[in-house]
């Protein structure tokens, strides 16, 4: 029987990479909820709106959020994935994610998408809010140093010119914003398995979550539905 998997954790801990690979291996659907918050930041920038503006909430409510076959975010049917992964969008997203009206719209869309089993959602509030009843909850973390190094490599590959210290400071600030916000802060739920990826390769991390998932799937019966 299929299960639902919630993966939460701080920025750049590799949640989406692990979730994507795991979804492929289990033949499940991966939803990167962070890309939906990023799409809201994109809307704010495009329409020159402040993170707390009521006009932004209206715009988000009138927008359609979907995902392409390859997991890219579709905003009103348009693939905006390449536009939402900049350093500038990172910080703005974390500020917009404090807006409770926006959170509640996105959470209900996520719950509608994952209303059956066979989903892997990654984000900050999946195990605590969106999929409280997920059979497997993973809290994925890593030291700030290793997360900053990973993000630096990602930016370098994209040709973005940025130094290690700037990225380190921004990750620290984003951790603080995500963990201390009033609504749905990033927390480790009591029933979550902890995965510290600081010294693990992607393959080792995926294998570990796969083992946890396999065990739970087998406990629930070996059919493929
Ligand atoms: O890729 P990275 O881990 O850096 O970030 P992300 O998962 O794309 O999420 C970007 C921002 O969206 C986070 O810093 C959070 O502030 C927010 N977010 C959230 O509040 N709740 C979620 N379920 C997912 C993301």
PDB file of C-alpha atoms and ligand atoms in Angstrom:
ATOM      1  CA  UNK A   1       0.000   0.000   0.000  1.00  0.00           C
ATOM      2  CA  UNK A   2       1.215   3.508  -0.769  1.00  0.00           C
ATOM      3  CA  UNK A   3       2.016   5.991   1.973  1.00  0.00           C
ATOM      4  CA  UNK A   4       2.558   9.747   2.156  1.00  0.00           C
ATOM      5  CA  UNK A   5       5.979  11.137   3.049  1.00  0.00           C
ATOM      6  CA  UNK A   6       6.638  14.539   4.619  1.00  0.00           C
ATOM      7  CA  UNK A   7      10.161  15.972   4.413  1.00  0.00           C
ATOM      8  CA  UNK A   8      10.834  19.141   6.392  1.00  0.00           C
ATOM      9  CA  UNK A   9      14.016  20.961   7.213  1.00  0.00           C
ATOM     10  CA  UNK A  10      16.003  24.190   6.918  1.00  0.00           C
ATOM     11  CA  UNK A  11      17.045  25.796   3.646  1.00  0.00           C
ATOM     12  CA  UNK A  12      19.620  24.086   1.454  1.00  0.00           C
ATOM     13  CA  UNK A  13      19.555  20.860   3.460  1.00  0.00           C
ATOM     14  CA  UNK A  14      18.846  19.030   0.189  1.00  0.00           C
ATOM     15  CA  UNK A  15      15.172  18.180   0.749  1.00  0.00           C
ATOM     16  CA  UNK A  16      14.052  18.637  -2.850  1.00  0.00           C
ATOM     17  CA  UNK A  17      16.969  16.634  -4.249  1.00  0.00           C
ATOM     18  CA  UNK A  18      16.269  13.714  -1.917  1.00  0.00           C
ATOM     19  CA  UNK A  19      12.491  13.931  -2.388  1.00  0.00           C
ATOM     20  CA  UNK A  20      12.840  13.954  -6.176  1.00  0.00           C
ATOM     21  CA  UNK A  21      15.130  10.911  -6.246  1.00  0.00           C
ATOM     22  CA  UNK A  22      12.954   9.045  -3.761  1.00  0.00           C
ATOM     23  CA  UNK A  23       9.805   9.776  -5.793  1.00  0.00           C
ATOM     24  CA  UNK A  24      11.482   8.285  -8.852  1.00  0.00           C
ATOM     25  CA  UNK A  25      12.495   5.165  -6.946  1.00  0.00           C
ATOM     26  CA  UNK A  26       9.076   4.627  -5.352  1.00  0.00           C
ATOM     27  CA  UNK A  27       7.101   5.841  -8.369  1.00  0.00           C
ATOM     28  CA  UNK A  28       5.485   8.510  -6.171  1.00  0.00           C
ATOM     29  CA  UNK A  29       4.679  12.164  -6.948  1.00  0.00           C
ATOM     30  CA  UNK A  30       6.980  14.825  -5.514  1.00  0.00           C
ATOM     31  CA  UNK A  31       5.649  18.271  -4.649  1.00  0.00           C
ATOM     32  CA  UNK A  32       8.207  20.965  -3.820  1.00  0.00           C
ATOM     33  CA  UNK A  33       6.043  23.279  -1.678  1.00  0.00           C
ATOM     34  CA  UNK A  34       8.875  25.830  -1.418  1.00  0.00           C
ATOM     35  CA  UNK A  35       8.452  26.544  -5.134  1.00  0.00           C
ATOM     36  CA  UNK A  36       4.860  27.691  -4.441  1.00  0.00           C
ATOM     37  CA  UNK A  37       6.075  30.220  -1.840  1.00  0.00           C
ATOM     38  CA  UNK A  38       8.780  31.243  -4.315  1.00  0.00           C
ATOM     39  CA  UNK A  39       6.099  31.775  -6.985  1.00  0.00           C
ATOM     40  CA  UNK A  40       4.364  34.203  -4.586  1.00  0.00           C
ATOM     41  CA  UNK A  41       7.643  36.128  -4.235  1.00  0.00           C
ATOM     42  CA  UNK A  42       7.856  36.219  -8.030  1.00  0.00           C
ATOM     43  CA  UNK A  43       4.334  37.685  -8.158  1.00  0.00           C
ATOM     44  CA  UNK A  44       5.271  40.327  -5.568  1.00  0.00           C
ATOM     45  CA  UNK A  45       8.331  41.360  -7.576  1.00  0.00           C
ATOM     46  CA  UNK A  46       6.497  41.364 -10.885  1.00  0.00           C
ATOM     47  CA  UNK A  47       3.667  43.538  -9.559  1.00  0.00           C
ATOM     48  CA  UNK A  48       5.838  45.604  -7.224  1.00  0.00           C
ATOM     49  CA  UNK A  49       3.873  44.600  -4.113  1.00  0.00           C
ATOM     50  CA  UNK A  50       5.052  44.452  -0.484  1.00  0.00           C
ATOM     51  CA  UNK A  51       5.115  41.016   1.262  1.00  0.00           C
ATOM     52  CA  UNK A  52       2.263  42.034   3.570  1.00  0.00           C
ATOM     53  CA  UNK A  53       0.130  43.798   0.923  1.00  0.00           C
ATOM     54  CA  UNK A  54      -3.512  42.750   0.728  1.00  0.00           C
ATOM     55  CA  UNK A  55      -3.243  43.093  -3.087  1.00  0.00           C
ATOM     56  CA  UNK A  56      -0.655  40.311  -3.021  1.00  0.00           C
ATOM     57  CA  UNK A  57      -3.014  38.032  -1.097  1.00  0.00           C
ATOM     58  CA  UNK A  58      -5.758  38.777  -3.677  1.00  0.00           C
ATOM     59  CA  UNK A  59      -3.369  38.055  -6.533  1.00  0.00           C
ATOM     60  CA  UNK A  60      -2.275  34.754  -4.944  1.00  0.00           C
ATOM     61  CA  UNK A  61      -5.917  33.765  -4.426  1.00  0.00           C
ATOM     62  CA  UNK A  62      -6.677  34.455  -8.088  1.00  0.00           C
ATOM     63  CA  UNK A  63      -3.611  32.568  -9.371  1.00  0.00           C
ATOM     64  CA  UNK A  64      -3.407  28.939 -10.386  1.00  0.00           C
ATOM     65  CA  UNK A  65      -0.547  26.825  -9.003  1.00  0.00           C
ATOM     66  CA  UNK A  66       0.313  23.572 -10.721  1.00  0.00           C
ATOM     67  CA  UNK A  67       3.266  21.326 -11.518  1.00  0.00           C
ATOM     68  CA  UNK A  68       4.669  20.078 -14.821  1.00  0.00           C
ATOM     69  CA  UNK A  69       5.619  16.455 -15.503  1.00  0.00           C
ATOM     70  CA  UNK A  70       9.217  17.201 -14.496  1.00  0.00           C
ATOM     71  CA  UNK A  71       8.129  18.830 -11.213  1.00  0.00           C
ATOM     72  CA  UNK A  72       8.532  22.466 -12.269  1.00  0.00           C
ATOM     73  CA  UNK A  73       6.135  24.991 -10.764  1.00  0.00           C
ATOM     74  CA  UNK A  74       3.477  26.276 -13.176  1.00  0.00           C
ATOM     75  CA  UNK A  75       2.035  29.656 -12.288  1.00  0.00           C
ATOM     76  CA  UNK A  76      -1.158  30.210 -14.287  1.00  0.00           C
ATOM     77  CA  UNK A  77       0.081  27.465 -16.621  1.00  0.00           C
ATOM     78  CA  UNK A  78       3.506  29.060 -17.185  1.00  0.00           C
ATOM     79  CA  UNK A  79       6.749  27.323 -16.144  1.00  0.00           C
ATOM     80  CA  UNK A  80       8.538  29.915 -13.973  1.00  0.00           C
ATOM     81  CA  UNK A  81      11.041  27.535 -12.350  1.00  0.00           C
ATOM     82  CA  UNK A  82      14.126  29.265 -13.796  1.00  0.00           C
ATOM     83  CA  UNK A  83      12.930  32.643 -12.455  1.00  0.00           C
ATOM     84  CA  UNK A  84      12.403  31.679  -8.825  1.00  0.00           C
ATOM     85  CA  UNK A  85      15.817  30.320  -7.833  1.00  0.00           C
ATOM     86  CA  UNK A  86      17.820  33.489  -7.319  1.00  0.00           C
ATOM     87  CA  UNK A  87      19.433  34.808  -4.148  1.00  0.00           C
ATOM     88  CA  UNK A  88      17.062  37.763  -4.210  1.00  0.00           C
ATOM     89  CA  UNK A  89      13.972  35.522  -4.342  1.00  0.00           C
ATOM     90  CA  UNK A  90      15.347  33.302  -1.503  1.00  0.00           C
ATOM     91  CA  UNK A  91      15.123  36.011   1.148  1.00  0.00           C
ATOM     92  CA  UNK A  92      11.937  37.634  -0.102  1.00  0.00           C
ATOM     93  CA  UNK A  93      10.235  34.221  -0.108  1.00  0.00           C
ATOM     94  CA  UNK A  94      11.095  33.633   3.516  1.00  0.00           C
ATOM     95  CA  UNK A  95       9.522  37.026   4.376  1.00  0.00           C
ATOM     96  CA  UNK A  96       6.392  36.352   2.304  1.00  0.00           C
ATOM     97  CA  UNK A  97       6.077  32.922   3.966  1.00  0.00           C
ATOM     98  CA  UNK A  98       5.290  34.775   7.210  1.00  0.00           C
ATOM     99  CA  UNK A  99       2.014  36.017   5.696  1.00  0.00           C
ATOM    100  CA  UNK A 100      -0.693  33.790   7.202  1.00  0.00           C
ATOM    101  CA  UNK A 101      -3.313  34.531   4.506  1.00  0.00           C
ATOM    102  CA  UNK A 102      -0.896  33.372   1.799  1.00  0.00           C
ATOM    103  CA  UNK A 103       0.100  30.305   3.849  1.00  0.00           C
ATOM    104  CA  UNK A 104      -3.483  29.244   4.303  1.00  0.00           C
ATOM    105  CA  UNK A 105      -4.204  29.467   0.543  1.00  0.00           C
ATOM    106  CA  UNK A 106      -1.094  27.443  -0.332  1.00  0.00           C
ATOM    107  CA  UNK A 107      -1.669  24.853   2.413  1.00  0.00           C
ATOM    108  CA  UNK A 108      -5.183  24.132   1.174  1.00  0.00           C
ATOM    109  CA  UNK A 109      -3.951  23.737  -2.431  1.00  0.00           C
ATOM    110  CA  UNK A 110      -1.239  21.338  -1.189  1.00  0.00           C
ATOM    111  CA  UNK A 111      -3.796  19.326   0.791  1.00  0.00           C
ATOM    112  CA  UNK A 112      -6.059  19.095  -2.269  1.00  0.00           C
ATOM    113  CA  UNK A 113      -3.173  17.863  -4.437  1.00  0.00           C
ATOM    114  CA  UNK A 114      -2.100  15.230  -1.895  1.00  0.00           C
ATOM    115  CA  UNK A 115      -5.536  14.007  -0.904  1.00  0.00           C
ATOM    116  CA  UNK A 116      -4.656  10.395  -1.738  1.00  0.00           C
ATOM    117  CA  UNK A 117      -1.507   8.357  -0.977  1.00  0.00           C
ATOM    118  CA  UNK A 118       1.716   8.178  -2.988  1.00  0.00           C
ATOM    119  CA  UNK A 119       2.932  11.749  -2.417  1.00  0.00           C
ATOM    120  CA  UNK A 120       6.208  13.146  -1.146  1.00  0.00           C
ATOM    121  CA  UNK A 121       5.939  16.785  -0.066  1.00  0.00           C
ATOM    122  CA  UNK A 122       8.940  18.779   1.061  1.00  0.00           C
ATOM    123  CA  UNK A 123       8.902  22.103   2.895  1.00  0.00           C
ATOM    124  CA  UNK A 124       8.851  23.539   6.405  1.00  0.00           C
ATOM    125  CA  UNK A 125       5.376  22.723   7.748  1.00  0.00           C
ATOM    126  CA  UNK A 126       4.511  19.452   6.003  1.00  0.00           C
ATOM    127  CA  UNK A 127       4.685  17.103   9.007  1.00  0.00           C
ATOM    128  CA  UNK A 128       3.299  19.726  11.390  1.00  0.00           C
ATOM    129  CA  UNK A 129       0.465  21.263   9.313  1.00  0.00           C
ATOM    130  CA  UNK A 130      -0.055  20.123   5.704  1.00  0.00           C
ATOM    131  CA  UNK A 131       0.155  16.327   6.077  1.00  0.00           C
ATOM    132  CA  UNK A 132      -0.102  15.803   9.822  1.00  0.00           C
ATOM    133  CA  UNK A 133      -1.127  12.196   9.176  1.00  0.00           C
ATOM    134  CA  UNK A 134       1.768  11.344   6.823  1.00  0.00           C
ATOM    135  CA  UNK A 135       2.959   7.798   7.541  1.00  0.00           C
ATOM    136  CA  UNK A 136       6.620   8.839   7.253  1.00  0.00           C
ATOM    137  CA  UNK A 137       7.946  12.172   8.496  1.00  0.00           C
ATOM    138  CA  UNK A 138      11.575  13.107   7.959  1.00  0.00           C
ATOM    139  CA  UNK A 139      13.335  16.109   9.449  1.00  0.00           C
ATOM    140  CA  UNK A 140      16.273  16.684   7.141  1.00  0.00           C
ATOM    141  CA  UNK A 141      19.063  18.878   8.376  1.00  0.00           C
ATOM    142  CA  UNK A 142      22.773  19.676   7.866  1.00  0.00           C
ATOM    143  CA  UNK A 143      25.303  22.076   9.363  1.00  0.00           C
ATOM    144  CA  UNK A 144      25.168  25.682   8.127  1.00  0.00           C
ATOM    145  CA  UNK A 145      28.686  25.243   6.720  1.00  0.00           C
ATOM    146  CA  UNK A 146      27.775  22.293   4.518  1.00  0.00           C
ATOM    147  CA  UNK A 147      24.510  23.920   3.425  1.00  0.00           C
ATOM    148  CA  UNK A 148      26.326  27.148   2.487  1.00  0.00           C
ATOM    149  CA  UNK A 149      28.922  25.153   0.514  1.00  0.00           C
ATOM    150  CA  UNK A 150      26.176  23.316  -1.401  1.00  0.00           C
ATOM    151  CA  UNK A 151      24.324  26.538  -2.229  1.00  0.00           C
ATOM    152  CA  UNK A 152      27.590  28.168  -3.353  1.00  0.00           C
ATOM    153  CA  UNK A 153      28.217  25.287  -5.770  1.00  0.00           C
ATOM    154  CA  UNK A 154      24.645  25.586  -7.124  1.00  0.00           C
ATOM    155  CA  UNK A 155      25.115  29.311  -7.783  1.00  0.00           C
ATOM    156  CA  UNK A 156      28.553  28.784  -9.343  1.00  0.00           C
ATOM    157  CA  UNK A 157      27.099  26.214 -11.753  1.00  0.00           C
ATOM    158  CA  UNK A 158      24.469  28.783 -12.762  1.00  0.00           C
ATOM    159  CA  UNK A 159      27.216  31.401 -13.226  1.00  0.00           C
ATOM    160  CA  UNK A 160      25.936  33.594 -10.365  1.00  0.00           C
ATOM    161  CA  UNK A 161      28.753  35.583  -8.793  1.00  0.00           C
ATOM    162  CA  UNK A 162      28.483  35.374  -4.980  1.00  0.00           C
ATOM    163  CA  UNK A 163      30.865  34.671  -2.101  1.00  0.00           C
ATOM    164  CA  UNK A 164      30.684  32.009   0.611  1.00  0.00           C
ATOM    165  CA  UNK A 165      30.272  34.427   3.526  1.00  0.00           C
ATOM    166  CA  UNK A 166      27.267  36.180   1.937  1.00  0.00           C
ATOM    167  CA  UNK A 167      25.524  32.852   1.389  1.00  0.00           C
ATOM    168  CA  UNK A 168      26.400  31.683   4.915  1.00  0.00           C
ATOM    169  CA  UNK A 169      24.911  34.855   6.448  1.00  0.00           C
ATOM    170  CA  UNK A 170      21.757  34.620   4.324  1.00  0.00           C
ATOM    171  CA  UNK A 171      21.142  30.972   5.239  1.00  0.00           C
ATOM    172  CA  UNK A 172      21.549  31.883   8.912  1.00  0.00           C
ATOM    173  CA  UNK A 173      19.059  34.733   8.542  1.00  0.00           C
ATOM    174  CA  UNK A 174      16.583  32.528   6.663  1.00  0.00           C
ATOM    175  CA  UNK A 175      16.868  29.823   9.377  1.00  0.00           C
ATOM    176  CA  UNK A 176      16.081  32.452  11.978  1.00  0.00           C
ATOM    177  CA  UNK A 177      13.087  33.799  10.003  1.00  0.00           C
ATOM    178  CA  UNK A 178      11.707  30.306   9.290  1.00  0.00           C
ATOM    179  CA  UNK A 179      12.160  29.043  12.857  1.00  0.00           C
ATOM    180  CA  UNK A 180      10.943  32.087  14.736  1.00  0.00           C
ATOM    181  CA  UNK A 181       7.943  33.171  12.661  1.00  0.00           C
ATOM    182  CA  UNK A 182       4.530  33.278  14.334  1.00  0.00           C
ATOM    183  CA  UNK A 183       2.654  31.060  11.861  1.00  0.00           C
ATOM    184  CA  UNK A 184       3.771  27.472  11.161  1.00  0.00           C
ATOM    185  CA  UNK A 185       7.434  27.898  12.079  1.00  0.00           C
ATOM    186  CA  UNK A 186       9.901  25.223  11.046  1.00  0.00           C
ATOM    187  CA  UNK A 187       9.830  22.641  13.835  1.00  0.00           C
ATOM    188  CA  UNK A 188      10.935  19.066  14.236  1.00  0.00           C
ATOM    189  CA  UNK A 189       7.825  17.055  15.135  1.00  0.00           C
ATOM    190  CA  UNK A 190       8.184  14.319  17.771  1.00  0.00           C
ATOM    191  CA  UNK A 191       7.276  11.590  15.294  1.00  0.00           C
ATOM    192  CA  UNK A 192       9.873  12.594  12.674  1.00  0.00           C
ATOM    193  CA  UNK A 193      12.957  10.578  11.764  1.00  0.00           C
ATOM    194  CA  UNK A 194      16.017  12.858  11.773  1.00  0.00           C
ATOM    195  CA  UNK A 195      18.358  12.783   8.794  1.00  0.00           C
ATOM    196  CA  UNK A 196      21.559  14.802   9.167  1.00  0.00           C
ATOM    197  CA  UNK A 197      23.015  15.030   5.665  1.00  0.00           C
ATOM    198  CA  UNK A 198      26.166  17.032   6.593  1.00  0.00           C
ATOM    199  CA  UNK A 199      28.453  14.068   5.904  1.00  0.00           C
ATOM    200  CA  UNK A 200      26.220  12.023   3.622  1.00  0.00           C
ATOM    201  CA  UNK A 201      26.214  11.822  -0.159  1.00  0.00           C
ATOM    202  CA  UNK A 202      22.912  12.243  -2.011  1.00  0.00           C
ATOM    203  CA  UNK A 203      22.839   8.494  -2.636  1.00  0.00           C
ATOM    204  CA  UNK A 204      23.374   7.656   1.044  1.00  0.00           C
ATOM    205  CA  UNK A 205      20.622  10.083   2.060  1.00  0.00           C
ATOM    206  CA  UNK A 206      18.151   8.681  -0.473  1.00  0.00           C
ATOM    207  CA  UNK A 207      18.984   5.111   0.584  1.00  0.00           C
ATOM    208  CA  UNK A 208      18.275   5.930   4.218  1.00  0.00           C
ATOM    209  CA  UNK A 209      14.851   7.477   3.567  1.00  0.00           C
ATOM    210  CA  UNK A 210      14.054   4.687   1.108  1.00  0.00           C
ATOM    211  CA  UNK A 211      14.762   2.084   3.836  1.00  0.00           C
ATOM    212  CA  UNK A 212      12.452   3.885   6.292  1.00  0.00           C
ATOM    213  CA  UNK A 213       9.734   4.142   3.640  1.00  0.00           C
ATOM    214  CA  UNK A 214      10.111   0.526   2.491  1.00  0.00           C
ATOM    215  CA  UNK A 215       9.686  -0.741   6.027  1.00  0.00           C
ATOM    216  CA  UNK A 216       6.461   1.236   6.493  1.00  0.00           C
ATOM    217  CA  UNK A 217       5.104   0.258   3.072  1.00  0.00           C
ATOM    218  CA  UNK A 218       5.767  -3.430   3.779  1.00  0.00           C
ATOM    219  CA  UNK A 219       4.112  -3.171   7.191  1.00  0.00           C
ATOM    220  CA  UNK A 220       0.997  -1.919   5.420  1.00  0.00           C
ATOM    221  CA  UNK A 221       0.899  -4.730   2.879  1.00  0.00           C
ATOM    222  CA  UNK A 222       2.829  -5.368  -0.298  1.00  0.00           C
ATOM    223  CA  UNK A 223       0.303  -4.232  -2.928  1.00  0.00           C
ATOM    224  CA  UNK A 224       1.222  -1.376  -5.212  1.00  0.00           C
ATOM    225  CA  UNK A 225      -1.734   0.891  -4.493  1.00  0.00           C
TER     226      UNK A 225
HETATM  227  O1  LIG B   1      15.386  25.390  -1.425  1.00  0.00           O
HETATM  228  P1  LIG B   1      15.359  25.991  -0.061  1.00  0.00           P
HETATM  229  O2  LIG B   1      15.363  24.958   1.017  1.00  0.00           O
HETATM  230  O3  LIG B   1      16.378  27.046   0.129  1.00  0.00           O
HETATM  231  O4  LIG B   1      14.012  26.776   0.083  1.00  0.00           O
HETATM  232  P2  LIG B   1      12.562  26.349  -0.366  1.00  0.00           P
HETATM  233  O5  LIG B   1      12.218  24.994   0.154  1.00  0.00           O
HETATM  234  O6  LIG B   1      12.425  26.583  -1.824  1.00  0.00           O
HETATM  235  O7  LIG B   1      11.639  27.398   0.430  1.00  0.00           O
HETATM  236  C1  LIG B   1      11.812  28.798   0.277  1.00  0.00           C
HETATM  237  C2  LIG B   1      11.181  29.499   1.471  1.00  0.00           C
HETATM  238  O8  LIG B   1       9.769  29.238   1.466  1.00  0.00           O
HETATM  239  C3  LIG B   1      11.657  29.020   2.844  1.00  0.00           C
HETATM  240  O9  LIG B   1      12.767  29.747   3.324  1.00  0.00           O
HETATM  241  C4  LIG B   1      10.430  29.217   3.730  1.00  0.00           C
HETATM  242  O10 LIG B   1      10.421  30.494   4.290  1.00  0.00           O
HETATM  243  C5  LIG B   1       9.267  29.096   2.777  1.00  0.00           C
HETATM  244  N1  LIG B   1       8.524  27.822   2.883  1.00  0.00           N
HETATM  245  C6  LIG B   1       7.578  27.697   3.892  1.00  0.00           C
HETATM  246  O11 LIG B   1       7.410  28.603   4.693  1.00  0.00           O
HETATM  247  N2  LIG B   1       6.818  26.586   3.976  1.00  0.00           N
HETATM  248  C7  LIG B   1       6.979  25.563   3.117  1.00  0.00           C
HETATM  249  N3  LIG B   1       6.211  24.490   3.213  1.00  0.00           N
HETATM  250  C8  LIG B   1       7.976  25.642   2.114  1.00  0.00           C
HETATM  251  C9  LIG B   1       8.744  26.805   2.031  1.00  0.00           C
END
